[in-house]
PDB file of C-alpha atoms and ligand atoms in Angstrom:
ATOM      1  CA  MET A   1       0.305  -0.072   0.020  1.00 91.00           C
ATOM      2  CA  GLN A   2       2.757   2.471   1.076  1.00 94.00           C
ATOM      3  CA  GLU A   3       4.390   1.500  -2.675  1.00 96.00           C
ATOM      4  CA  LEU A   4       1.418   2.318  -4.425  1.00 96.00           C
ATOM      5  CA  PHE A   5       1.049   5.999  -2.200  1.00 97.00           C
ATOM      6  CA  ASP A   6       4.560   6.604  -3.354  1.00 97.00           C
ATOM      7  CA  ILE A   7       3.640   5.857  -7.202  1.00 98.00           C
ATOM      8  CA  LEU A   8       0.401   7.993  -6.886  1.00 98.00           C
ATOM      9  CA  ARG A   9       1.964  11.001  -5.166  1.00 98.00           C
ATOM     10  CA  GLU A  10       4.971  11.051  -7.543  1.00 98.00           C
ATOM     11  CA  PHE A  11       2.667  11.355 -10.372  1.00 98.00           C
ATOM     12  CA  ARG A  12       0.463  13.842  -8.784  1.00 98.00           C
ATOM     13  CA  ASP A  13       2.947  16.117  -7.155  1.00 98.00           C
ATOM     14  CA  SER A  14       5.636  15.847 -10.457  1.00 98.00           C
ATOM     15  CA  ARG A  15       2.844  17.377 -12.452  1.00 98.00           C
ATOM     16  CA  GLY A  16       1.617  20.211  -9.984  1.00 98.00           C
ATOM     17  CA  TRP A  17      -1.535  18.657  -9.587  1.00 98.00           C
ATOM     18  CA  ARG A  18      -1.742  18.323  -5.480  1.00 97.00           C
ATOM     19  CA  LYS A  19      -3.612  21.946  -5.715  1.00 98.00           C
ATOM     20  CA  TYR A  20      -6.729  20.559  -7.836  1.00 98.00           C
ATOM     21  CA  HIS A  21      -6.876  17.521  -5.313  1.00 98.00           C
ATOM     22  CA  THR A  22      -9.534  19.141  -2.879  1.00 98.00           C
ATOM     23  CA  PRO A  23     -11.799  16.565  -1.189  1.00 98.00           C
ATOM     24  CA  LYS A  24     -14.864  17.826  -3.443  1.00 98.00           C
ATOM     25  CA  ASN A  25     -12.848  17.565  -6.557  1.00 98.00           C
ATOM     26  CA  LEU A  26     -11.478  14.206  -5.822  1.00 98.00           C
ATOM     27  CA  SER A  27     -15.258  13.287  -4.598  1.00 98.00           C
ATOM     28  CA  VAL A  28     -16.402  14.507  -8.031  1.00 98.00           C
ATOM     29  CA  SER A  29     -14.054  12.381 -10.153  1.00 98.00           C
ATOM     30  CA  ILE A  30     -14.733   9.299  -8.210  1.00 98.00           C
ATOM     31  CA  SER A  31     -18.287   9.591  -9.324  1.00 98.00           C
ATOM     32  CA  ILE A  32     -17.467  10.269 -12.614  1.00 98.00           C
ATOM     33  CA  GLU A  33     -14.989   7.042 -12.701  1.00 98.00           C
ATOM     34  CA  ALA A  34     -17.988   5.421 -11.263  1.00 98.00           C
ATOM     35  CA  ALA A  35     -20.386   6.549 -14.060  1.00 98.00           C
ATOM     36  CA  GLU A  36     -17.775   5.603 -16.513  1.00 98.00           C
ATOM     37  CA  LEU A  37     -17.765   2.107 -15.299  1.00 98.00           C
ATOM     38  CA  LEU A  38     -21.607   1.899 -15.347  1.00 98.00           C
ATOM     39  CA  GLU A  39     -21.711   3.005 -18.961  1.00 98.00           C
ATOM     40  CA  LEU A  40     -19.809  -0.072 -19.987  1.00 98.00           C
ATOM     41  CA  PHE A  41     -23.068  -2.124 -18.902  1.00 98.00           C
ATOM     42  CA  GLN A  42     -25.560   0.430 -20.277  1.00 98.00           C
ATOM     43  CA  TRP A  43     -28.429  -1.060 -22.095  1.00 98.00           C
ATOM     44  CA  THR A  44     -27.562  -4.785 -20.625  1.00 98.00           C
ATOM     45  CA  THR A  45     -30.813  -6.398 -19.412  1.00 98.00           C
ATOM     46  CA  SER A  46     -29.654  -9.667 -17.987  1.00 98.00           C
ATOM     47  CA  VAL A  47     -26.426 -11.324 -16.269  1.00 98.00           C
ATOM     48  CA  GLU A  48     -25.774 -13.123 -19.317  1.00 98.00           C
ATOM     49  CA  ASP A  49     -25.324  -9.516 -21.001  1.00 98.00           C
ATOM     50  CA  GLU A  50     -23.312  -8.347 -18.403  1.00 98.00           C
ATOM     51  CA  MET A  51     -20.854 -11.001 -18.511  1.00 98.00           C
ATOM     52  CA  ARG A  52     -20.422 -10.648 -22.225  1.00 98.00           C
ATOM     53  CA  VAL A  53     -19.361  -7.216 -21.213  1.00 98.00           C
ATOM     54  CA  LEU A  54     -16.668  -8.417 -18.736  1.00 98.00           C
ATOM     55  CA  GLU A  55     -15.399 -10.720 -21.430  1.00 98.00           C
ATOM     56  CA  GLU A  56     -15.647  -8.475 -24.632  1.00 98.00           C
ATOM     57  CA  ARG A  57     -14.758  -5.015 -22.558  1.00 98.00           C
ATOM     58  CA  GLY A  58     -12.798  -6.506 -19.441  1.00 98.00           C
ATOM     59  CA  LYS A  59      -9.903  -4.140 -20.184  1.00 98.00           C
ATOM     60  CA  GLU A  60     -12.081  -1.368 -20.145  1.00 98.00           C
ATOM     61  CA  VAL A  61     -13.954  -2.353 -17.116  1.00 98.00           C
ATOM     62  CA  GLU A  62     -10.310  -3.148 -15.342  1.00 98.00           C
ATOM     63  CA  GLU A  63      -9.407   0.524 -16.256  1.00 98.00           C
ATOM     64  CA  GLU A  64     -12.630   2.094 -14.803  1.00 98.00           C
ATOM     65  CA  VAL A  65     -11.887   0.228 -11.827  1.00 98.00           C
ATOM     66  CA  ALA A  66      -8.622   1.602 -11.787  1.00 98.00           C
ATOM     67  CA  ASP A  67      -9.694   4.889 -12.300  1.00 98.00           C
ATOM     68  CA  ILE A  68     -11.913   4.770  -8.924  1.00 98.00           C
ATOM     69  CA  LEU A  69      -9.669   3.239  -7.183  1.00 98.00           C
ATOM     70  CA  ILE A  70      -6.938   5.597  -7.616  1.00 98.00           C
ATOM     71  CA  TYR A  71      -9.404   8.696  -7.219  1.00 98.00           C
ATOM     72  CA  THR A  72     -10.360   6.975  -3.581  1.00 98.00           C
ATOM     73  CA  LEU A  73      -6.816   6.380  -2.856  1.00 98.00           C
ATOM     74  CA  PHE A  74      -5.950  10.596  -3.937  1.00 98.00           C
ATOM     75  CA  LEU A  75      -8.688  11.164  -1.594  1.00 98.00           C
ATOM     76  CA  CYS A  76      -7.529   8.735   1.352  1.00 98.00           C
ATOM     77  CA  ASP A  77      -4.249  11.035   0.875  1.00 98.00           C
ATOM     78  CA  VAL A  78      -5.483  14.501   1.301  1.00 97.00           C
ATOM     79  CA  ALA A  79      -8.218  13.296   3.960  1.00 98.00           C
ATOM     80  CA  GLY A  80      -5.473  11.390   6.349  1.00 98.00           C
ATOM     81  CA  ILE A  81      -7.611   8.191   5.906  1.00 98.00           C
ATOM     82  CA  ASP A  82      -5.901   4.898   5.811  1.00 98.00           C
ATOM     83  CA  PRO A  83      -7.752   2.966   3.451  1.00 98.00           C
ATOM     84  CA  LEU A  84      -6.943  -0.326   4.838  1.00 98.00           C
ATOM     85  CA  VAL A  85      -7.921   0.591   8.531  1.00 98.00           C
ATOM     86  CA  ALA A  86     -11.010   2.319   7.002  1.00 98.00           C
ATOM     87  CA  VAL A  87     -12.275  -0.891   5.066  1.00 98.00           C
ATOM     88  CA  LYS A  88     -11.533  -3.165   8.236  1.00 98.00           C
ATOM     89  CA  ARG A  89     -13.558  -0.815  10.263  1.00 98.00           C
ATOM     90  CA  LYS A  90     -16.452  -0.789   7.932  1.00 98.00           C
ATOM     91  CA  MET A  91     -16.645  -4.278   7.463  1.00 98.00           C
ATOM     92  CA  GLU A  92     -16.695  -4.816  11.115  1.00 98.00           C
ATOM     93  CA  LYS A  93     -19.708  -2.232  11.267  1.00 98.00           C
ATOM     94  CA  ASN A  94     -21.268  -4.331   8.720  1.00 97.00           C
ATOM     95  CA  GLU A  95     -20.620  -7.687  10.629  1.00 96.00           C
ATOM     96  CA  ARG A  96     -22.780  -6.199  13.287  1.00 96.00           C
ATOM     97  CA  LYS A  97     -25.327  -4.612  10.940  1.00 96.00           C
ATOM     98  CA  TYR A  98     -25.838  -7.935   8.739  1.00 95.00           C
ATOM     99  CA  PRO A  99     -25.253 -11.119  11.003  1.00 93.00           C
ATOM    100  CA  LYS A 100     -24.353 -13.935   8.995  1.00 92.00           C
ATOM    101  CA  ASP A 101     -27.131 -15.887  10.700  1.00 90.00           C
ATOM    102  CA  ARG A 102     -30.180 -14.059   9.203  1.00 91.00           C
ATOM    103  CA  VAL A 103     -31.708 -14.589   6.085  1.00 90.00           C
ATOM    104  CA  TYR A 104     -31.351 -11.838   3.445  1.00 90.00           C
ATOM    105  CA  GLU A 105     -33.542 -11.368   0.180  1.00 89.00           C
ATOM    106  CA  PHE A 106     -33.271  -8.639  -2.104  1.00 84.00           C
TER     107      PHE A 106
HETATM  108 MG1   MG B 201     -12.176   6.574 -16.752  1.00 97.07          MG
END
């Protein structure tokens, strides 16, 4: 994780982009990249269609997932959030909110 942060900071800072990385700008960017991911599945009407997108456009899906993660990590960086701690804490909260012995139907 530290190596990843080093790569991201070097990329950002060597281009003078740190000043643009405000919490709002990064949150907007995460949302835009999530929409780009969603766009790849636009007009699919079945799980089979969705799986075909993964087969035929998997590289694009991977790139949009990477964009989301990159902006998320940039936001973690400026907000002082440790992403591993944040995920662990939230999963502990989810464990309490959704006990495993309960039946869930969506
Ligand atoms: Mg993108």
